[in-house]
Amino acid sequence: MVDKEQAGYYTRTRNAVRSYIQETSRDRDATRTENELCAESTDIKLELAAPILPLCDRCHSLVNHREAYPIPYPPLSYIRDIMEESPWHINHVYHILDAADFPLSLVPDIYRDLSLQTQRSLNRRAKTVTFRHGKRQTDVHFIITRADLLGGMKEHIDSLMTYMTQVLRDALGPSSGKVRLGNVHMVSAQRGWWTKEVKKKIWEEGGGVWMVGKANVGKSNLIQAIFPKSPDAARKLRVEENSSHLTPEFGPLDIEESGLLPPVQKQYDFPVLPIVSSLPGTTASPIRLPFGQKKGELIDLPGLFRGGIDEYVQDGFKFDVIMTKRPKPERLTVKSRQSLLLEDLVRITPVNFQSVMLASPFVPLTPHVTSTEKATEVLLGQRKPPHPPIAKKGTNKCIASAGVFELKYDVTEKYGKSVKQSKYQDGDNLTALYKIMSVDILIEGCGWVELITQIRTKDFVEGEFPKVEVFSPNGKCVGSRRPISAYTFLHEKRKQDAKKAGRRRRFG
């Protein structure tokens, strides 16, 4: 029995499907009119673009109604089995990471599970290509997508490249300190930042390019920006070899009886690219996109499981908790015996704080500062939340501690008071009076919360840092990283806007 909710099902009564059936059922051998024969010699660009096919019911619901039946997430072993059927001798894995909760979207043990080539060591004689059992090993590139969520200017994001590489080293483990990590790229498909470099690299390397990553990290959206188009010479060659340009021919597909990898599509300069949607698990099966006259192939793979906070959100609010644009938060003050509440899902509570904590929530969740007692009652369902609840029923019964996190990173140079603002202390004594400690609390699939606090240097004990405890559903969907200090970019932008506004008032 055919399941109507699964991908690939078509309802014959839909207008698009009915029109397509009527067009393809016509006799293609019918006599063409004189005008059609003239158009055949002029309309030669039809073969450059893929024929428009109707969407299946699932894709139709995704595009028009932003809803679809969820599909099961494949395990990493399924991705490995598909890659073993690759027809290419040279393969490249592009591991897609999301900048919103980086590096929580990193697939652990990806080198071991996919049998990838290890990173080059710092030794200048380290090999760039390695072989195993007579076969060239697959190399890996790390692509950090949606970089525009970290800042509004390309120069600011470009300055974060060293920071992102260091955070990736921390996530890969202690052994990553002895490798180069020269294959990390940070792009923004929406604004076109650094997509040209990645596109050029894919075109020059060729072979099989496999897009691997967790669900809803932006793989399909990235493909639309980096898919390499053929040069003009290849286009002219293909047009000359084609005998028919007026109506596309749909011949029988060479489908293997067994195998996980679907058949390759016919090559077009402008193929039908994967559908982009904010719903996790949009890509149901591998999509093969050849390019460059058998030069290479881009394969979009289904997303792996990503345990985001949206699993505990009501269906009507799932799209609201996905970060789609750069937030501009206000810095909140959390005093002693207070907690930061993110909707009715997450609570951040200071532990043994002697000073005030400042929080900048870069998340699409509505923040609220209240007493720790009230915040606890809200998460347990014993008190009405300050905002309309978005958590599913029963979520309050599974609230647990996600761990205690230390504010152990010194950001005094970024957030410290300017020397010019103090007329009683010189520069050396000013920086020695206090330290500003910080950490980023990550909410998986949602964003991060920047926490900072100031401590006196004479009260600071080496190894003892201010701490916060985070509570979330089942104690999951929470992590930490060294602070990115994204609020500094926002603060500088506001200062520049204030100067411009004052200048306009004086001279306007």
XYZ file of C-alpha atoms in Angstrom:
508
model
C 0.000 0.000 0.000
C 1.356 3.420 -0.972
C 1.759 5.959 1.815
C 0.469 9.325 0.617
C 2.512 11.191 3.231
C 5.882 9.950 1.998
C 8.124 11.702 -0.515
C 7.507 10.985 -4.194
C 3.721 10.618 -4.068
C 1.663 12.586 -6.619
C -2.044 13.332 -6.448
C -3.443 13.145 -9.981
C -6.144 15.717 -9.248
C -3.662 18.539 -8.638
C -3.592 21.098 -11.440
C 0.175 20.943 -11.930
C 0.191 17.140 -12.146
C -2.824 17.027 -14.448
C -1.314 19.604 -16.803
C 1.988 17.745 -16.936
C 0.274 14.463 -17.772
C -1.676 16.101 -20.582
C 1.443 17.656 -22.106
C 3.538 14.486 -22.003
C 0.711 12.345 -23.399
C 0.577 14.298 -26.653
C 2.024 12.756 -29.761
C 5.570 14.125 -30.086
C 5.840 12.837 -33.617
C 3.035 15.084 -34.812
C 3.791 17.389 -37.715
C 5.251 20.673 -36.558
C 4.022 23.916 -37.889
C 6.251 26.240 -39.848
C 6.504 28.612 -36.918
C 7.688 25.815 -34.636
C 10.391 24.807 -37.101
C 11.627 28.396 -37.201
C 11.613 28.566 -33.444
C 13.739 25.406 -33.311
C 16.662 27.236 -34.866
C 16.428 30.241 -32.556
C 15.330 28.838 -29.220
C 18.544 26.963 -28.483
C 18.669 27.797 -24.798
C 15.956 25.374 -23.778
C 18.495 22.600 -23.321
C 20.572 24.717 -20.932
C 17.830 24.639 -18.308
C 16.298 21.524 -16.824
C 12.656 20.791 -17.698
C 10.168 21.931 -15.102
C 8.555 18.943 -13.406
C 5.676 19.094 -10.929
C 6.481 18.791 -7.250
C 5.387 15.782 -5.278
C 2.776 16.273 -2.576
C 5.377 16.476 0.199
C 7.478 19.102 -1.595
C 4.318 21.010 -2.518
C 3.353 21.209 1.160
C 6.870 22.309 2.110
C 6.999 25.134 -0.419
C 3.456 26.449 -0.065
C 2.305 25.477 3.431
C 5.594 25.022 5.368
C 4.490 21.634 6.637
C 5.289 18.048 5.767
C 5.285 14.593 7.249
C 8.622 14.038 9.057
C 10.974 11.450 7.629
C 13.283 9.189 9.659
C 16.820 10.491 10.012
C 19.449 8.201 8.474
C 22.367 6.956 10.592
C 25.936 7.778 9.684
C 26.446 4.182 8.542
C 23.855 4.810 5.804
C 25.933 7.739 4.530
C 29.028 5.540 4.540
C 27.272 2.810 2.536
C 26.145 5.367 -0.056
C 29.645 6.795 -0.403
C 31.067 3.314 -0.960
C 28.984 3.117 -4.155
C 30.564 6.291 -5.529
C 31.549 5.970 -9.214
C 34.333 8.545 -8.718
C 37.933 7.729 -7.885
C 38.399 11.125 -6.209
C 35.863 12.082 -3.537
C 35.540 15.049 -1.203
C 33.338 15.400 1.873
C 32.065 18.883 2.677
C 30.990 18.797 6.308
C 28.373 21.545 6.707
C 28.222 23.284 10.102
C 25.733 25.866 11.338
C 27.155 29.141 12.643
C 24.152 29.704 14.926
C 25.136 26.992 17.412
C 28.659 26.237 16.203
C 30.173 23.721 16.959
C 27.187 21.664 18.221
C 26.346 20.673 14.634
C 29.700 18.897 14.289
C 29.303 15.160 13.653
C 31.454 13.376 16.244
C 33.930 10.770 15.006
C 33.254 11.639 11.370
C 36.804 10.638 10.422
C 36.410 7.146 11.844
C 32.841 6.436 10.722
C 33.347 7.597 7.117
C 36.982 6.402 6.819
C 38.173 9.883 5.890
C 41.714 11.076 5.392
C 43.096 12.534 8.594
C 44.154 16.164 8.772
C 47.660 17.114 7.723
C 50.082 17.473 10.587
C 52.279 20.496 11.189
C 55.202 18.656 9.620
C 56.096 20.293 6.320
C 56.622 16.825 4.793
C 53.077 15.707 5.598
C 51.333 14.157 2.593
C 48.412 15.925 0.992
C 46.972 12.687 -0.443
C 46.902 9.299 1.263
C 45.884 5.860 0.031
C 44.371 2.906 1.838
C 44.081 -0.589 0.345
C 45.066 0.832 -3.037
C 42.281 3.440 -3.011
C 42.600 7.162 -2.524
C 41.093 8.283 0.755
C 38.361 10.888 0.883
C 39.397 14.275 2.222
C 37.136 16.566 4.244
C 36.381 20.294 4.216
C 34.529 22.130 6.982
C 32.008 24.689 5.699
C 30.455 27.005 8.317
C 27.207 28.304 6.827
C 24.956 31.241 7.723
C 27.934 33.351 8.784
C 25.809 36.492 8.438
C 24.115 35.550 11.730
C 27.333 36.418 13.574
C 27.631 40.002 12.350
C 26.276 42.515 9.901
C 29.528 43.391 8.112
C 31.764 41.141 6.068
C 34.891 42.616 7.649
C 33.696 41.650 11.131
C 32.997 38.074 10.070
C 36.323 37.829 8.281
C 38.107 38.758 11.505
C 36.479 35.762 13.254
C 38.178 33.131 11.096
C 40.955 32.477 13.609
C 38.393 32.235 16.396
C 36.223 29.727 14.498
C 39.237 27.551 13.769
C 40.191 27.537 17.451
C 36.642 26.592 18.493
C 36.711 23.759 15.967
C 39.988 22.541 17.451
C 38.383 22.473 20.888
C 35.476 20.420 19.535
C 37.649 17.919 17.648
C 39.619 17.009 20.744
C 43.137 17.337 22.122
C 44.768 15.722 19.082
C 43.561 18.575 16.844
C 46.240 20.856 18.269
C 48.842 19.046 16.157
C 47.108 19.469 12.774
C 46.808 22.400 10.397
C 43.047 22.764 9.824
C 43.574 24.703 6.633
C 40.347 23.365 5.139
C 37.883 25.498 7.123
C 35.644 27.881 5.186
C 33.022 30.311 6.465
C 30.319 31.367 3.995
C 26.945 33.080 3.812
C 24.709 31.814 1.021
C 22.138 34.531 1.644
C 24.571 37.423 1.167
C 27.033 35.669 -1.137
C 30.006 35.997 1.223
C 32.934 33.735 0.195
C 30.699 31.465 -1.922
C 32.706 32.239 -5.054
C 35.873 30.783 -3.516
C 34.113 27.550 -2.534
C 32.480 27.279 -5.961
C 35.851 27.693 -7.671
C 37.422 25.060 -5.441
C 34.676 22.545 -6.252
C 35.103 23.180 -9.975
C 38.894 22.792 -9.895
C 38.929 19.626 -7.776
C 36.050 17.850 -9.527
C 35.125 14.301 -8.603
C 32.408 13.384 -6.153
C 31.489 16.194 -3.752
C 29.396 14.886 -0.843
C 27.459 17.346 1.322
C 27.331 15.820 4.816
C 25.797 17.430 7.871
C 23.032 17.368 10.400
C 19.461 18.337 9.591
C 18.612 21.983 8.968
C 22.183 23.310 8.849
C 21.718 24.857 5.391
C 23.053 22.213 2.990
C 20.402 22.672 0.295
C 20.551 26.453 0.564
C 24.330 26.358 0.224
C 24.138 24.179 -2.896
C 22.099 26.844 -4.670
C 24.934 29.315 -4.052
C 27.995 27.156 -4.765
C 26.829 24.849 -7.551
C 29.467 25.366 -10.292
C 28.092 26.402 -13.673
C 29.844 25.267 -16.844
C 32.045 27.752 -18.709
C 30.864 29.199 -22.029
C 32.979 26.764 -24.016
C 31.303 23.766 -22.449
C 27.881 25.317 -23.036
C 28.529 25.803 -26.761
C 29.828 22.256 -27.087
C 26.739 20.832 -25.462
C 24.398 22.917 -27.654
C 26.124 21.684 -30.817
C 25.896 18.049 -29.753
C 22.181 18.231 -29.002
C 19.957 17.502 -31.969
C 16.674 18.635 -30.462
C 16.214 21.929 -28.661
C 12.502 22.468 -28.745
C 11.059 19.723 -26.595
C 13.048 17.847 -23.946
C 13.269 14.117 -24.410
C 12.682 11.837 -21.448
C 14.384 8.577 -22.224
C 14.484 5.512 -19.991
C 16.664 5.952 -16.935
C 19.501 3.557 -16.268
C 18.363 2.452 -12.838
C 20.265 -0.282 -11.082
C 18.261 -3.049 -9.502
C 20.189 -2.799 -6.263
C 22.070 0.025 -4.620
C 21.502 2.973 -2.348
C 22.777 5.653 -4.723
C 20.061 6.877 -7.133
C 20.817 7.273 -10.855
C 22.603 10.392 -11.984
C 20.544 13.141 -13.588
C 21.029 14.580 -17.029
C 23.422 17.505 -16.896
C 22.109 21.044 -17.316
C 23.719 24.408 -16.775
C 20.703 25.348 -14.671
C 19.423 22.149 -13.038
C 16.525 21.800 -10.656
C 18.241 22.423 -7.318
C 17.104 20.986 -3.966
C 14.170 22.618 -2.220
C 15.084 24.990 0.609
C 12.929 24.944 3.738
C 13.337 25.766 7.418
C 11.737 22.442 8.288
C 14.352 19.875 9.382
C 14.692 16.845 7.144
C 13.646 18.463 3.853
C 15.963 16.289 1.725
C 14.483 12.782 1.764
C 17.039 10.985 -0.460
C 20.393 11.721 -2.143
C 20.237 14.245 -4.994
C 22.948 13.973 -7.661
C 23.834 17.096 -9.649
C 26.540 16.581 -12.319
C 28.591 19.492 -13.620
C 31.349 20.258 -16.112
C 30.794 17.540 -18.769
C 31.511 14.606 -16.453
C 34.085 16.648 -14.556
C 32.368 16.158 -11.226
C 29.176 15.661 -9.328
C 27.566 17.369 -6.335
C 25.572 15.052 -4.058
C 23.160 16.482 -1.493
C 22.663 13.888 1.247
C 19.822 13.650 3.782
C 20.513 15.389 7.059
C 21.565 13.430 10.124
C 19.698 13.635 13.402
C 20.051 16.972 15.167
C 18.507 17.162 18.609
C 17.426 20.779 18.680
C 15.210 22.604 21.130
C 12.395 22.566 18.543
C 11.612 18.963 19.501
C 9.978 20.275 22.677
C 8.110 23.146 20.984
C 4.505 23.080 19.837
C 3.977 22.608 16.108
C 2.615 26.114 15.674
C 5.818 27.700 17.054
C 8.518 25.469 15.530
C 9.467 27.971 12.832
C 9.612 30.781 15.405
C 12.494 29.169 17.341
C 14.694 28.768 14.250
C 17.170 31.608 13.796
C 16.708 32.950 10.274
C 18.061 36.478 10.709
C 20.698 38.127 12.862
C 19.256 39.070 16.278
C 19.953 42.415 17.940
C 19.463 41.717 21.643
C 19.505 44.068 24.577
C 21.953 43.307 27.355
C 20.132 42.063 30.457
C 21.304 42.375 34.062
C 21.035 39.262 36.219
C 21.657 39.919 39.904
C 22.191 37.556 42.784
C 19.252 35.176 43.414
C 17.915 35.873 39.940
C 17.742 33.715 36.816
C 17.412 34.228 33.092
C 14.386 32.497 31.600
C 14.132 31.747 27.861
C 10.422 31.244 27.179
C 9.305 28.221 29.219
C 12.143 26.004 27.995
C 15.550 27.053 29.394
C 16.704 28.554 32.696
C 20.187 29.976 33.360
C 20.982 30.467 37.049
C 24.211 31.958 38.495
C 25.974 29.777 41.069
C 27.648 31.544 44.037
C 27.894 34.854 42.203
C 29.280 37.790 44.152
C 28.736 40.314 41.357
C 26.257 41.088 38.607
C 26.078 38.982 35.447
C 25.272 40.506 32.056
C 23.487 38.349 29.481
C 23.041 38.979 25.754
C 20.622 36.368 24.332
C 21.307 35.851 20.617
C 18.317 33.539 20.295
C 14.791 33.886 18.861
C 13.425 32.972 22.310
C 11.895 35.740 24.425
C 14.107 36.325 27.518
C 12.857 37.252 30.965
C 14.815 37.994 34.164
C 13.089 37.046 37.397
C 13.849 35.534 40.773
C 15.219 32.011 40.782
C 12.238 30.764 42.776
C 9.738 32.073 40.235
C 11.806 30.833 37.290
C 11.880 27.337 38.786
C 8.114 27.347 39.240
C 7.590 28.479 35.641
C 9.642 25.615 34.203
C 7.891 23.095 36.466
C 4.482 24.336 35.360
C 3.533 25.615 38.816
C 3.343 29.265 37.735
C 2.020 30.943 34.621
C 4.897 32.039 32.338
C 5.309 35.767 31.595
C 4.810 35.069 27.875
C 2.449 32.714 26.018
C 3.776 29.157 26.493
C 5.337 27.462 23.478
C 6.529 24.184 25.038
C 4.658 20.955 24.428
C 2.489 19.487 27.118
C 4.494 17.375 29.526
C 7.765 19.192 28.895
C 7.737 20.588 32.446
C 8.000 17.036 33.780
C 11.311 16.373 32.041
C 13.196 19.551 32.989
C 16.661 18.599 34.231
C 20.066 20.141 34.735
C 22.190 20.327 31.600
C 25.341 20.966 33.613
C 27.358 23.662 35.310
C 29.414 25.914 33.041
C 32.326 28.130 34.043
C 32.892 31.675 32.839
C 36.591 30.956 32.385
C 37.516 32.992 29.306
C 39.132 36.378 29.841
C 37.634 39.093 27.595
C 39.017 42.116 29.443
C 40.678 43.468 26.296
C 37.347 43.554 24.448
C 34.994 44.700 27.192
C 37.390 46.483 29.538
C 37.014 50.185 30.224
C 39.002 52.464 27.975
C 42.134 54.019 29.510
C 40.991 57.483 28.403
C 37.864 57.155 30.542
C 39.858 56.956 33.785
C 41.837 59.971 35.020
C 42.860 58.421 38.328
C 44.656 55.282 37.095
C 47.246 54.695 34.444
C 46.863 51.938 31.860
C 48.786 49.213 33.698
C 46.992 49.667 37.015
C 43.597 49.949 35.335
C 43.814 46.530 33.693
C 45.174 45.018 36.903
C 42.185 46.074 38.999
C 39.639 43.676 37.524
C 39.023 40.867 35.057
C 36.021 40.359 32.792
C 35.185 36.682 32.362
C 32.806 35.278 29.771
C 31.369 32.181 28.084
C 28.813 31.440 25.373
C 25.942 29.117 26.325
C 24.746 27.320 23.182
C 21.128 26.330 22.563
C 21.216 23.619 19.902
C 19.432 24.573 16.720
C 18.516 27.970 18.137
C 21.482 30.248 18.951
C 23.606 31.265 21.910
C 23.563 33.427 25.047
C 26.639 35.528 25.803
C 27.378 35.764 29.543
C 29.954 38.108 31.086
C 30.807 39.157 34.618
C 33.461 41.314 36.293
C 35.603 40.119 39.193
C 38.238 41.942 41.248
C 41.769 40.813 40.595
C 42.717 40.608 44.282
C 39.715 38.319 44.924
C 40.472 36.058 41.962
C 41.775 32.570 42.792
C 43.491 30.667 40.005
C 41.268 27.813 38.798
C 38.102 29.122 40.458
C 35.741 30.816 38.025
C 32.168 32.108 38.248
C 29.668 29.411 37.323
C 26.151 29.134 35.969
C 23.803 26.160 35.927
C 21.536 25.594 32.933
C 18.240 23.692 32.997
C 16.558 22.393 29.832
C 14.225 19.575 28.713
C 15.889 16.260 29.621
C 19.097 18.207 30.232
C 19.826 18.248 26.490
C 20.256 20.774 23.671
C 22.800 22.827 25.659
C 26.534 23.334 25.233
C 29.243 25.956 25.638
C 32.141 27.479 23.736
C 34.734 30.216 24.112
C 32.970 33.593 23.691
C 32.668 35.089 20.251
C 31.944 38.526 21.791
C 29.293 39.276 19.192
C 27.879 42.071 21.335
C 30.988 44.154 20.614
C 30.017 44.290 16.920
C 26.517 45.396 17.854
C 27.839 47.962 20.331
C 30.235 49.475 17.778
C 27.457 49.688 15.195
C 25.183 51.515 17.640
C 27.951 53.974 18.530
C 28.543 54.737 14.857
C 24.819 55.243 14.264
C 24.624 57.590 17.270
C 27.514 59.686 15.921
C 25.881 59.902 12.510
C 22.555 60.897 14.060
C 24.227 63.656 16.104
C 26.047 64.928 13.046
C 22.791 65.117 11.120
C 21.128 67.059 13.938
C 23.964 69.616 14.012
C 24.162 70.189 10.286
C 20.645 69.283 9.221
